[in-house]
mmCIF file with all atom_site columns, C-alpha atoms in Angstrom:
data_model
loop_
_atom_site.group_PDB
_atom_site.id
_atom_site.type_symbol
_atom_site.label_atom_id
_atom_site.label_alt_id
_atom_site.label_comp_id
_atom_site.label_asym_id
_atom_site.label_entity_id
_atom_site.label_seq_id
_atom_site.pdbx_PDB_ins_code
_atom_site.Cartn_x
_atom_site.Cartn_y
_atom_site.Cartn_z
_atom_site.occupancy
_atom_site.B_iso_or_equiv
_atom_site.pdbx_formal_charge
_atom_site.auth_seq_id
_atom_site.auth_comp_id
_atom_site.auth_asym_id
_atom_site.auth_atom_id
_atom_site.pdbx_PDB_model_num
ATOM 1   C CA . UNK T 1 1   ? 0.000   0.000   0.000  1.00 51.00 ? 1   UNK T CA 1
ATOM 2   C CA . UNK T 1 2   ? 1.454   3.461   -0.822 1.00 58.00 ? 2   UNK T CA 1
ATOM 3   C CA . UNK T 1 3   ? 1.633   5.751   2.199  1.00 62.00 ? 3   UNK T CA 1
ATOM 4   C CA . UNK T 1 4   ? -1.637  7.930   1.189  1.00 63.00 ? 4   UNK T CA 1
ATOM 5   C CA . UNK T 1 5   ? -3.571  4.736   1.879  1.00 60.00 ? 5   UNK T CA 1
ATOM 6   C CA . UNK T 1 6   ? -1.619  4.114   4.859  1.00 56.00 ? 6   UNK T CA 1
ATOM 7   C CA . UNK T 1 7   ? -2.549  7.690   5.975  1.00 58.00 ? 7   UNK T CA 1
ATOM 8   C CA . UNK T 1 8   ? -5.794  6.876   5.054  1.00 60.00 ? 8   UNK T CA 1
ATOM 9   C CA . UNK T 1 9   ? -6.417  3.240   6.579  1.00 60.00 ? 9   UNK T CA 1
ATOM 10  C CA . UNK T 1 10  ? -4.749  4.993   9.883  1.00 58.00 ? 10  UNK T CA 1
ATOM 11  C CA . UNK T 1 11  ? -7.378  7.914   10.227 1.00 58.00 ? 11  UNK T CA 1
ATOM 12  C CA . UNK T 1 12  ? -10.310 5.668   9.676  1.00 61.00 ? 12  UNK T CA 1
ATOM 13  C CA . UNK T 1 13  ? -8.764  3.435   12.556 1.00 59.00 ? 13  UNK T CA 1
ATOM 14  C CA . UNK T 1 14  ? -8.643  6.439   14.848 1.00 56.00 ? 14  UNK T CA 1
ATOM 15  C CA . UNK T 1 15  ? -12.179 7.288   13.940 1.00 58.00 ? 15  UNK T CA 1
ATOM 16  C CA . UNK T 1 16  ? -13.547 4.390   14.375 1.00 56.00 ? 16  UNK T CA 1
ATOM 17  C CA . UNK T 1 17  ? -11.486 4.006   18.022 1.00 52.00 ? 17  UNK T CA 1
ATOM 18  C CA . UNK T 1 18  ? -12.950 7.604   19.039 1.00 52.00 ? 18  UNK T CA 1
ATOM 19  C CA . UNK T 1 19  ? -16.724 6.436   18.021 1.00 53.00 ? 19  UNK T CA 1
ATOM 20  C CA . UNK T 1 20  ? -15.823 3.246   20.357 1.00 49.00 ? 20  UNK T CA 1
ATOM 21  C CA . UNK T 1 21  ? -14.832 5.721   22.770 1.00 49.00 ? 21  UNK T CA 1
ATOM 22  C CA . UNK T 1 22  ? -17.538 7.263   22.614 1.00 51.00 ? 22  UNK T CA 1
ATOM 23  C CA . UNK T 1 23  ? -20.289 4.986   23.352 1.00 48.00 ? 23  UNK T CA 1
ATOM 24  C CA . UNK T 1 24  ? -18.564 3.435   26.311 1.00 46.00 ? 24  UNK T CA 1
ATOM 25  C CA . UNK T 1 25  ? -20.940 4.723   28.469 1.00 42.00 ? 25  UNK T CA 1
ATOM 26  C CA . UNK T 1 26  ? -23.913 4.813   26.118 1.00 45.00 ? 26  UNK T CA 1
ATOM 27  C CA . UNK T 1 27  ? -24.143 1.808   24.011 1.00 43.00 ? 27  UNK T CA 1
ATOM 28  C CA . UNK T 1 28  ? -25.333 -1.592  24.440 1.00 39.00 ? 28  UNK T CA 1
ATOM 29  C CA . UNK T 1 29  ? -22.946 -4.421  24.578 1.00 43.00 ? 29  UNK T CA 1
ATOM 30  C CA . UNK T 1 30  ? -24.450 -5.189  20.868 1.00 43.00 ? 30  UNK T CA 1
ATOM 31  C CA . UNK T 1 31  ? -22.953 -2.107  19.428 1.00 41.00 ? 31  UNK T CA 1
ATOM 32  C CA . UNK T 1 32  ? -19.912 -2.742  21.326 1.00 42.00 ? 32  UNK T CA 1
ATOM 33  C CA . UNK T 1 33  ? -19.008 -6.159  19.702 1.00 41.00 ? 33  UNK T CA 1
ATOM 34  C CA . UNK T 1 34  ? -19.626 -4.939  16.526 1.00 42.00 ? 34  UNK T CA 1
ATOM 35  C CA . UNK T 1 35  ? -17.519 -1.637  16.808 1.00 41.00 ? 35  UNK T CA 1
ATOM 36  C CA . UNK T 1 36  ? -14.808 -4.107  17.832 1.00 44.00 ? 36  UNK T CA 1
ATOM 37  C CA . UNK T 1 37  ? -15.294 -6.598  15.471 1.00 44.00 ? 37  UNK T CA 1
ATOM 38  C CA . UNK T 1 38  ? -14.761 -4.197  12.437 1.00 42.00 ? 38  UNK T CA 1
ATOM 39  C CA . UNK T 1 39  ? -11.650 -3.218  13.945 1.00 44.00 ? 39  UNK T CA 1
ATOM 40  C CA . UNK T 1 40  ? -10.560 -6.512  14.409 1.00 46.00 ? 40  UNK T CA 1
ATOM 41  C CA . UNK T 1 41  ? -11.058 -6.422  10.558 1.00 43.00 ? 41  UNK T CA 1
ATOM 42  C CA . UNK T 1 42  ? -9.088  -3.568  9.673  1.00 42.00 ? 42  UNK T CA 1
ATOM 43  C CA . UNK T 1 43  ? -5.396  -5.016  9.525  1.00 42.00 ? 43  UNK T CA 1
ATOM 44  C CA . UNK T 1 44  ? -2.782  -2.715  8.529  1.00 42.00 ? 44  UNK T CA 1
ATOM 45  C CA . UNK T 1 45  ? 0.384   -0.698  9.258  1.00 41.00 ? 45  UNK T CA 1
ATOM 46  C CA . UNK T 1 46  ? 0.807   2.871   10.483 1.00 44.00 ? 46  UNK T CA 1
ATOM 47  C CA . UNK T 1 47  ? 4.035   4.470   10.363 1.00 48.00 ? 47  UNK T CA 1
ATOM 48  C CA . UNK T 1 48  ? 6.467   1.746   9.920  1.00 53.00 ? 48  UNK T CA 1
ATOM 49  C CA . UNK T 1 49  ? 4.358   -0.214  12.830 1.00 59.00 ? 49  UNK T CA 1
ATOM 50  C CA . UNK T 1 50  ? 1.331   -2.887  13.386 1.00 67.00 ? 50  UNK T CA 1
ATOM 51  C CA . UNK T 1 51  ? -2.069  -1.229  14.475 1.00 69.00 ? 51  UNK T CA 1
ATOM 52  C CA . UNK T 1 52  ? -2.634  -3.473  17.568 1.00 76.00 ? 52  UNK T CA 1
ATOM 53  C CA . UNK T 1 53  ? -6.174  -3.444  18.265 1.00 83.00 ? 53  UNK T CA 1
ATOM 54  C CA . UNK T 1 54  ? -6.490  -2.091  21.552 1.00 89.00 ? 54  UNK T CA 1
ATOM 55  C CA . UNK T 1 55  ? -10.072 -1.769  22.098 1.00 88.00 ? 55  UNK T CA 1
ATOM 56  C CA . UNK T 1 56  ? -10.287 -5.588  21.740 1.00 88.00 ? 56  UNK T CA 1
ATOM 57  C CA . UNK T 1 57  ? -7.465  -6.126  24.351 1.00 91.00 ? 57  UNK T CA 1
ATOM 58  C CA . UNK T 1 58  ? -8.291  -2.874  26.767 1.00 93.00 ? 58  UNK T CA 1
ATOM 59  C CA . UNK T 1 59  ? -10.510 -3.437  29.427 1.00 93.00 ? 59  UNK T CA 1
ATOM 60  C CA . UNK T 1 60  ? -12.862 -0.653  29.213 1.00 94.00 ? 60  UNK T CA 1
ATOM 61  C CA . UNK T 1 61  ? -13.244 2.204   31.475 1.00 92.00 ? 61  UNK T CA 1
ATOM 62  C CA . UNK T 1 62  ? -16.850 0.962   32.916 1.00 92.00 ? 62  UNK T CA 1
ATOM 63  C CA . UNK T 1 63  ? -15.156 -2.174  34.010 1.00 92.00 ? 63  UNK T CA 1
ATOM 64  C CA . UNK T 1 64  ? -12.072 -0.119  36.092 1.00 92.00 ? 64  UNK T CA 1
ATOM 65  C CA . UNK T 1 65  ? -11.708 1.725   39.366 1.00 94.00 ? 65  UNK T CA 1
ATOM 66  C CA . UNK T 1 66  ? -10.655 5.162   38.983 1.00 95.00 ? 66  UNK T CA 1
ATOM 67  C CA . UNK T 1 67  ? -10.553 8.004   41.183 1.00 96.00 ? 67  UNK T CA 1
ATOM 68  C CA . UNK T 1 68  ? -11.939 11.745  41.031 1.00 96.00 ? 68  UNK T CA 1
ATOM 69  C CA . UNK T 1 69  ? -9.691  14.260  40.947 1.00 96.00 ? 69  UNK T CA 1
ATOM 70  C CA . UNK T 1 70  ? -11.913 16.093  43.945 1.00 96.00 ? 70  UNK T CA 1
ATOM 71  C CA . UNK T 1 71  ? -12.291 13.049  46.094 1.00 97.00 ? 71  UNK T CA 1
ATOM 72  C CA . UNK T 1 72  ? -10.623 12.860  49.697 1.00 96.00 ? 72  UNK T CA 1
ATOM 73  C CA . UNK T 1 73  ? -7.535  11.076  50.049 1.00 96.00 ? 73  UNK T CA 1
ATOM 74  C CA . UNK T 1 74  ? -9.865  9.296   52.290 1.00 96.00 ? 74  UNK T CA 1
ATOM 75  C CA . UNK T 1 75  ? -12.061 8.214   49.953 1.00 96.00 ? 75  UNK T CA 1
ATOM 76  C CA . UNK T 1 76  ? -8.913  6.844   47.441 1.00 95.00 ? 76  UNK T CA 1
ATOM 77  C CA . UNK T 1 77  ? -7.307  5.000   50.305 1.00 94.00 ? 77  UNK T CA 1
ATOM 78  C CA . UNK T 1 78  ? -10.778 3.044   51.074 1.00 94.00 ? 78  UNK T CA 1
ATOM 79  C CA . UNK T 1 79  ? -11.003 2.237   47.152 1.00 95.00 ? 79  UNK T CA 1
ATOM 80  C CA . UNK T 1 80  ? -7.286  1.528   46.651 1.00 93.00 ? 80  UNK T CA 1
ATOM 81  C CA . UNK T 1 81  ? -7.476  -0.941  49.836 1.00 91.00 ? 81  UNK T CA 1
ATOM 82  C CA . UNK T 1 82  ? -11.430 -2.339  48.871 1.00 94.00 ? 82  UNK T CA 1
ATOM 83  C CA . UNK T 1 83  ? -10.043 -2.979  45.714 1.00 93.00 ? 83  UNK T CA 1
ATOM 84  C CA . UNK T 1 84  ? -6.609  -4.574  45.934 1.00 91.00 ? 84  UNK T CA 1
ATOM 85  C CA . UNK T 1 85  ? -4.540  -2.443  43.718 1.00 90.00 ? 85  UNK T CA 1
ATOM 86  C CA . UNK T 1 86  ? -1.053  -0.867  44.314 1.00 90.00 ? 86  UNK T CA 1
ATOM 87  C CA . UNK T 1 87  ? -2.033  2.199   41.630 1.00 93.00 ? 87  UNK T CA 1
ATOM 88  C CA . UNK T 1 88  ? -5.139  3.869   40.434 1.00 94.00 ? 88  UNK T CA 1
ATOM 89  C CA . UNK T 1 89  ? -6.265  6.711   37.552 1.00 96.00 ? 89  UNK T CA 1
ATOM 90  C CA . UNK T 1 90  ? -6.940  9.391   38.395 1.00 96.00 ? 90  UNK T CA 1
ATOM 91  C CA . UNK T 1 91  ? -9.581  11.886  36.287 1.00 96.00 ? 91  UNK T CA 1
ATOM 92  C CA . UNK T 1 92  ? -10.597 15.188  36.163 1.00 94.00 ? 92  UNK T CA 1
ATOM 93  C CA . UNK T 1 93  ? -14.250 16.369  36.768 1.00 92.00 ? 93  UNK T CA 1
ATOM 94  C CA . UNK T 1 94  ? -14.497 15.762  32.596 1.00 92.00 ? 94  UNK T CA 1
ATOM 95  C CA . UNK T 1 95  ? -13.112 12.454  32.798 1.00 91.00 ? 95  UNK T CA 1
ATOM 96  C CA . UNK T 1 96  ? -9.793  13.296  31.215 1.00 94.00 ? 96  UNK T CA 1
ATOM 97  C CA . UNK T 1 97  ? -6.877  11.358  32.229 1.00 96.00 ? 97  UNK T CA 1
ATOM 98  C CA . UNK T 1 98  ? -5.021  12.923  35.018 1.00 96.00 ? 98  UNK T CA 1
ATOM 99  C CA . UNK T 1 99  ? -2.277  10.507  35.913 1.00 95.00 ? 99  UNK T CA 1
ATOM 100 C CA . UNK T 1 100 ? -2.512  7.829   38.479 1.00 95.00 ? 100 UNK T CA 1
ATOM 101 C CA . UNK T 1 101 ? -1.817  7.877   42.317 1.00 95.00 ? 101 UNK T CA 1
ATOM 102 C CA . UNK T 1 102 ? -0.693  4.731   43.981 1.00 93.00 ? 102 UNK T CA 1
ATOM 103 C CA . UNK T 1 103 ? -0.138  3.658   48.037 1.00 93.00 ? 103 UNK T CA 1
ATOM 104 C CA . UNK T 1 104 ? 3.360   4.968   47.982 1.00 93.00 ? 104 UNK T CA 1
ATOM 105 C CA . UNK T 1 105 ? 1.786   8.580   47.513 1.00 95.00 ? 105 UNK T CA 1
ATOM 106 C CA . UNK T 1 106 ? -0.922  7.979   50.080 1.00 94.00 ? 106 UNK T CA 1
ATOM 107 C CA . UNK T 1 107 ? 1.479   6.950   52.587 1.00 94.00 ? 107 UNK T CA 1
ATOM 108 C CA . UNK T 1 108 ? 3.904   10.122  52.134 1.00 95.00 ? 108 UNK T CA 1
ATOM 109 C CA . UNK T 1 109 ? 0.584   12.652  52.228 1.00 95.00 ? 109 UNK T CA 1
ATOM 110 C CA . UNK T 1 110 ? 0.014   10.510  56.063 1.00 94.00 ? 110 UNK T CA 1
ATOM 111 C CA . UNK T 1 111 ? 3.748   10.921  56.892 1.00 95.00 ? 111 UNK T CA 1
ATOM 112 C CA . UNK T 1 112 ? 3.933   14.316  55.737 1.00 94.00 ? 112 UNK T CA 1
ATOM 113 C CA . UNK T 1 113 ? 0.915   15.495  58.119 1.00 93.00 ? 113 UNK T CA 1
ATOM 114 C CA . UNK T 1 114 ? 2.010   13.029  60.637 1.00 93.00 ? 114 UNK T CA 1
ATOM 115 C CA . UNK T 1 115 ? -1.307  11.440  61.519 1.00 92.00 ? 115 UNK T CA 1
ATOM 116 C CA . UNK T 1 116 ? -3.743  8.366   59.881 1.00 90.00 ? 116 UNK T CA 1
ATOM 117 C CA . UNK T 1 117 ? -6.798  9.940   61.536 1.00 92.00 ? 117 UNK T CA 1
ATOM 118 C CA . UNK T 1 118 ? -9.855  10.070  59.360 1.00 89.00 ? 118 UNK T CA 1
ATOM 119 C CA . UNK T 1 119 ? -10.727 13.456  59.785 1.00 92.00 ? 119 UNK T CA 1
ATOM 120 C CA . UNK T 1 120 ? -7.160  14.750  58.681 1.00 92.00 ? 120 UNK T CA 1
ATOM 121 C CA . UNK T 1 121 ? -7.118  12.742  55.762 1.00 92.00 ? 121 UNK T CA 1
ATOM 122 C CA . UNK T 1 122 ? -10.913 14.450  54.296 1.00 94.00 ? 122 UNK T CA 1
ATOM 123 C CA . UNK T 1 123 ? -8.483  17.558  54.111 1.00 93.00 ? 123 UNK T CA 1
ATOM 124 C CA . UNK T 1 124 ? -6.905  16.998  51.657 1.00 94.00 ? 124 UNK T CA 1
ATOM 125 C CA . UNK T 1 125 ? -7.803  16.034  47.883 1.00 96.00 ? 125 UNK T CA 1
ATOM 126 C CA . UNK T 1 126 ? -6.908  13.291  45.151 1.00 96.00 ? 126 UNK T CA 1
ATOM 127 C CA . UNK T 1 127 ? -5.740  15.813  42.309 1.00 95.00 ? 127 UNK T CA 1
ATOM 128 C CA . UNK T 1 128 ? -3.864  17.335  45.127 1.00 95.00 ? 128 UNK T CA 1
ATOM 129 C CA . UNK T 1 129 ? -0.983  14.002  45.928 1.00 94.00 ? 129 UNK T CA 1
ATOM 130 C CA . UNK T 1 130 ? -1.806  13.031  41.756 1.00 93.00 ? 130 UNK T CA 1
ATOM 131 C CA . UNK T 1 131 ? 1.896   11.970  39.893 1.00 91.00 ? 131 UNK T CA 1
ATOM 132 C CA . UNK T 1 132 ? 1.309   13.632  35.907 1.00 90.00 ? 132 UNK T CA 1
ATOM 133 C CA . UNK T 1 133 ? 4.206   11.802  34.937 1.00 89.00 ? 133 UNK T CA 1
ATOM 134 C CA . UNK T 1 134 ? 3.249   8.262   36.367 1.00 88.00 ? 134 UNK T CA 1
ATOM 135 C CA . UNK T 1 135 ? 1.951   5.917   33.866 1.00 91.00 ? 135 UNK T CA 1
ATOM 136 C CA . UNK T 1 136 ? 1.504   8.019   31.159 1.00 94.00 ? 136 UNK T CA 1
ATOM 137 C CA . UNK T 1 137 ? -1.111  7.094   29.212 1.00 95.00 ? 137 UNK T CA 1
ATOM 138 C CA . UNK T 1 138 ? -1.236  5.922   25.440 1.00 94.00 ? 138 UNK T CA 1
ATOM 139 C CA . UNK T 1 139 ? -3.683  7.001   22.776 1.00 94.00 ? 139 UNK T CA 1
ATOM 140 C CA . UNK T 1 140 ? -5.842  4.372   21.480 1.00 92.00 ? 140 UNK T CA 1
ATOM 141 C CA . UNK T 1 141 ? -4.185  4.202   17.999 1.00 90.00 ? 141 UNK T CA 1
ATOM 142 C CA . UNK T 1 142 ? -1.003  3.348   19.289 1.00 91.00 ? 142 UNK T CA 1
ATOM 143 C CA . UNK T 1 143 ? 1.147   0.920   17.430 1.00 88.00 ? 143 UNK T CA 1
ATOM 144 C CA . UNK T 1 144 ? 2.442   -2.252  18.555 1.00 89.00 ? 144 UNK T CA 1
ATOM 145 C CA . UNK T 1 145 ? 5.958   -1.216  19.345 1.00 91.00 ? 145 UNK T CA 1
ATOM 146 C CA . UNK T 1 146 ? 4.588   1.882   21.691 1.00 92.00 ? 146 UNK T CA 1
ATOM 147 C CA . UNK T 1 147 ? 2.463   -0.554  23.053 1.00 93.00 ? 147 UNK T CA 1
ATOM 148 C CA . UNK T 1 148 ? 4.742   -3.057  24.464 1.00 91.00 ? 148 UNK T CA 1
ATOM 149 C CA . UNK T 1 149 ? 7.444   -0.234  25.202 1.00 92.00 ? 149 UNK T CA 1
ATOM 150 C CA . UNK T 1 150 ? 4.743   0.932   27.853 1.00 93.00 ? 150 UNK T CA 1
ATOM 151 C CA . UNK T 1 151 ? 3.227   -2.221  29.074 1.00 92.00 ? 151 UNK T CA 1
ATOM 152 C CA . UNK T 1 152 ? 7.655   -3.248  29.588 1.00 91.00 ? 152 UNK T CA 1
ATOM 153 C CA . UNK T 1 153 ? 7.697   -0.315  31.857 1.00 91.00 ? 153 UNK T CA 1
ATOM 154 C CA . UNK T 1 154 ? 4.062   -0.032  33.441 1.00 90.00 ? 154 UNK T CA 1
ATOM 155 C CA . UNK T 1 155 ? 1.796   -2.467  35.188 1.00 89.00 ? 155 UNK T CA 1
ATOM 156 C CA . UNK T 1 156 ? -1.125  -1.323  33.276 1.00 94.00 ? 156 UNK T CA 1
ATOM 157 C CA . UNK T 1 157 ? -1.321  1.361   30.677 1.00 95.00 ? 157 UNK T CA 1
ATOM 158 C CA . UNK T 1 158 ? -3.866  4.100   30.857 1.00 96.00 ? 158 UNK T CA 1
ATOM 159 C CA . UNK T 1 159 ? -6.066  4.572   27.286 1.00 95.00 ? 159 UNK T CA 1
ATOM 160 C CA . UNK T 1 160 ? -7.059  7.460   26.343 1.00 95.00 ? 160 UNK T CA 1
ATOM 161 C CA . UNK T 1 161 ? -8.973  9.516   23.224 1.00 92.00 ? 161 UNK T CA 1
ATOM 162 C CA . UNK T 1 162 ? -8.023  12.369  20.684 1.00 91.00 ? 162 UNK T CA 1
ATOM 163 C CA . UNK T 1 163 ? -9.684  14.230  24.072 1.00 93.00 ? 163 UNK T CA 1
ATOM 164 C CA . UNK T 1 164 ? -7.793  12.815  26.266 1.00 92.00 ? 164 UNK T CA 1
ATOM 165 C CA . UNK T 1 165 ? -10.842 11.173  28.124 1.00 93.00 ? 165 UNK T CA 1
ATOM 166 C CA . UNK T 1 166 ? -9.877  7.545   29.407 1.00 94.00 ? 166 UNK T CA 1
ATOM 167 C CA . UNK T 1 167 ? -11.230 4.852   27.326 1.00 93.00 ? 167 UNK T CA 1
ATOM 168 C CA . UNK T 1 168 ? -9.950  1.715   29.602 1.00 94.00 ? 168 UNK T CA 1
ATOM 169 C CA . UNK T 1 169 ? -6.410  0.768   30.725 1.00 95.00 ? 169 UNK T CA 1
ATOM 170 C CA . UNK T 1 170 ? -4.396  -2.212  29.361 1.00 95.00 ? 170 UNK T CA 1
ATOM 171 C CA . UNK T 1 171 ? -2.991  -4.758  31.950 1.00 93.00 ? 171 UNK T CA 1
ATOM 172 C CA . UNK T 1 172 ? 0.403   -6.931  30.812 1.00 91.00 ? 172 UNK T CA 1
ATOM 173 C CA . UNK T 1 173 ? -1.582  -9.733  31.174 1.00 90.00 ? 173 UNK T CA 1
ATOM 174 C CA . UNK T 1 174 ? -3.644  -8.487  28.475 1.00 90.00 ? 174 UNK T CA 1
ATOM 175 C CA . UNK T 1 175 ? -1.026  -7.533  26.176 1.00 90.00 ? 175 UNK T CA 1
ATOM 176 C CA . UNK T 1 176 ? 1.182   -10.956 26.706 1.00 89.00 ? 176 UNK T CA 1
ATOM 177 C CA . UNK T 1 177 ? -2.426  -12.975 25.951 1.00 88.00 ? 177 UNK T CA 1
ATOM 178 C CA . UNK T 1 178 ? -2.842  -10.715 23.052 1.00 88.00 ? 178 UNK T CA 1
ATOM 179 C CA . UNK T 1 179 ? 0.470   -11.460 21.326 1.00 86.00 ? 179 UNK T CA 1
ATOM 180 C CA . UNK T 1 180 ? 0.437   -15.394 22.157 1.00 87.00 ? 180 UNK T CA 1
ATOM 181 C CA . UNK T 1 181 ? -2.845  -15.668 20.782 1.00 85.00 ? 181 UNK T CA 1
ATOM 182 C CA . UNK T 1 182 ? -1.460  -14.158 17.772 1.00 83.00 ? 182 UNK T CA 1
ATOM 183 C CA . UNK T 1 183 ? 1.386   -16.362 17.733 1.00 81.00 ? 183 UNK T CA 1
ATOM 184 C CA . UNK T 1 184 ? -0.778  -19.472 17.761 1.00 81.00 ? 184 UNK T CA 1
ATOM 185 C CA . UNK T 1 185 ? 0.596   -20.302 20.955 1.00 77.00 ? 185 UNK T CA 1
ATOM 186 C CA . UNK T 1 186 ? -1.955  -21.590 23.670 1.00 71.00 ? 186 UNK T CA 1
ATOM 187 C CA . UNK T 1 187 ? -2.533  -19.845 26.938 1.00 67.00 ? 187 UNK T CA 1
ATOM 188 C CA . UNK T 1 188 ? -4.542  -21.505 29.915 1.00 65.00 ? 188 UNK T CA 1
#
């Protein structure tokens, strides 16, 4: 393919990844499964790279724990520990990807003010202890190399939009299943 179809076949793919974006939080599963499946028929290259089809992979936003930006760092400890997870997202009041926050951040906010008492920890907020430049997020076009680059360096990879608004996250798990499957090797 000459690189004006590339160009081409690569905008459609981020189109149609924005419109799955999109109806996240409005559509039924039906429309879901098919958004994905036509993406799972698209096979191509972008910039040098494979298109890996994150939406099928991701697991999408509604199915993840994320915190508000204006929640207590009460509230983020009681859904970090409910939960069982080291790190969380963190979003602003429009649901754009913040960064994430995880328990070594909560525990140097309790040392810092030198107390675990509930009261003293409704003081301060979320988007106040948040860490920009933890997991940094990848946009949901991302190629295969970017891809496994992150997932190397990150437990889980935040997804985001052209917006910026968090479409799911990406767990290595994901990612390693992903790839075997595609190898024809069998996982269990």
């Amino acid at each position: 393919m000459g690189e004006r179809m590339h160009r081409n076949v690569a905008r459609a793919i981020r189109q149609a990844a924005f419109f799955l974006c999109s109806i996240y939080a409005f559509a039924s599963s039906i429309e879901i499964l098919f958004t994905v499946f036509i993406l799972h028929l698209i096979n191509c290259t972008h910039k040098g790279g494979t298109i890996m089809n994150i939406a099928k992979i991701m697991i999408p936003k509604v199915c993840t724990v994320f915190l508000n930006e204006n929640q207590t760092v009460r509230q983020g400890l009681e859904i970090l520990t409910r939960n069982g997870y080291t790190a969380i997202p963190v979003l602003d009041s429009n649901l754009h990807y913040m960064g994430c926050i995880n328990e070594g951040d909560f525990l140097r906010h309790i040392l810092a003010i030198g107390t675990t008492k509930k009261k003293a920890l409704e003081n301060t907020k979320v988007g106040d202890l948040v860490r920009r430049d933890f997991c940094p997020a990848l946009n949901i076009d991302a190629d295969e190399k970017d891809v496994i680059t992150s997932i190397l360096n990150q437990n889980f990879v935040p997804i985001v939009d052209g917006r910026n608004t968090l479409c799911g996250i990406l767990t290595r798990r994901g990612v390693i299943a992903y790839l075997a499957e595609r190898s024809g090797a069998s996982i269990k």
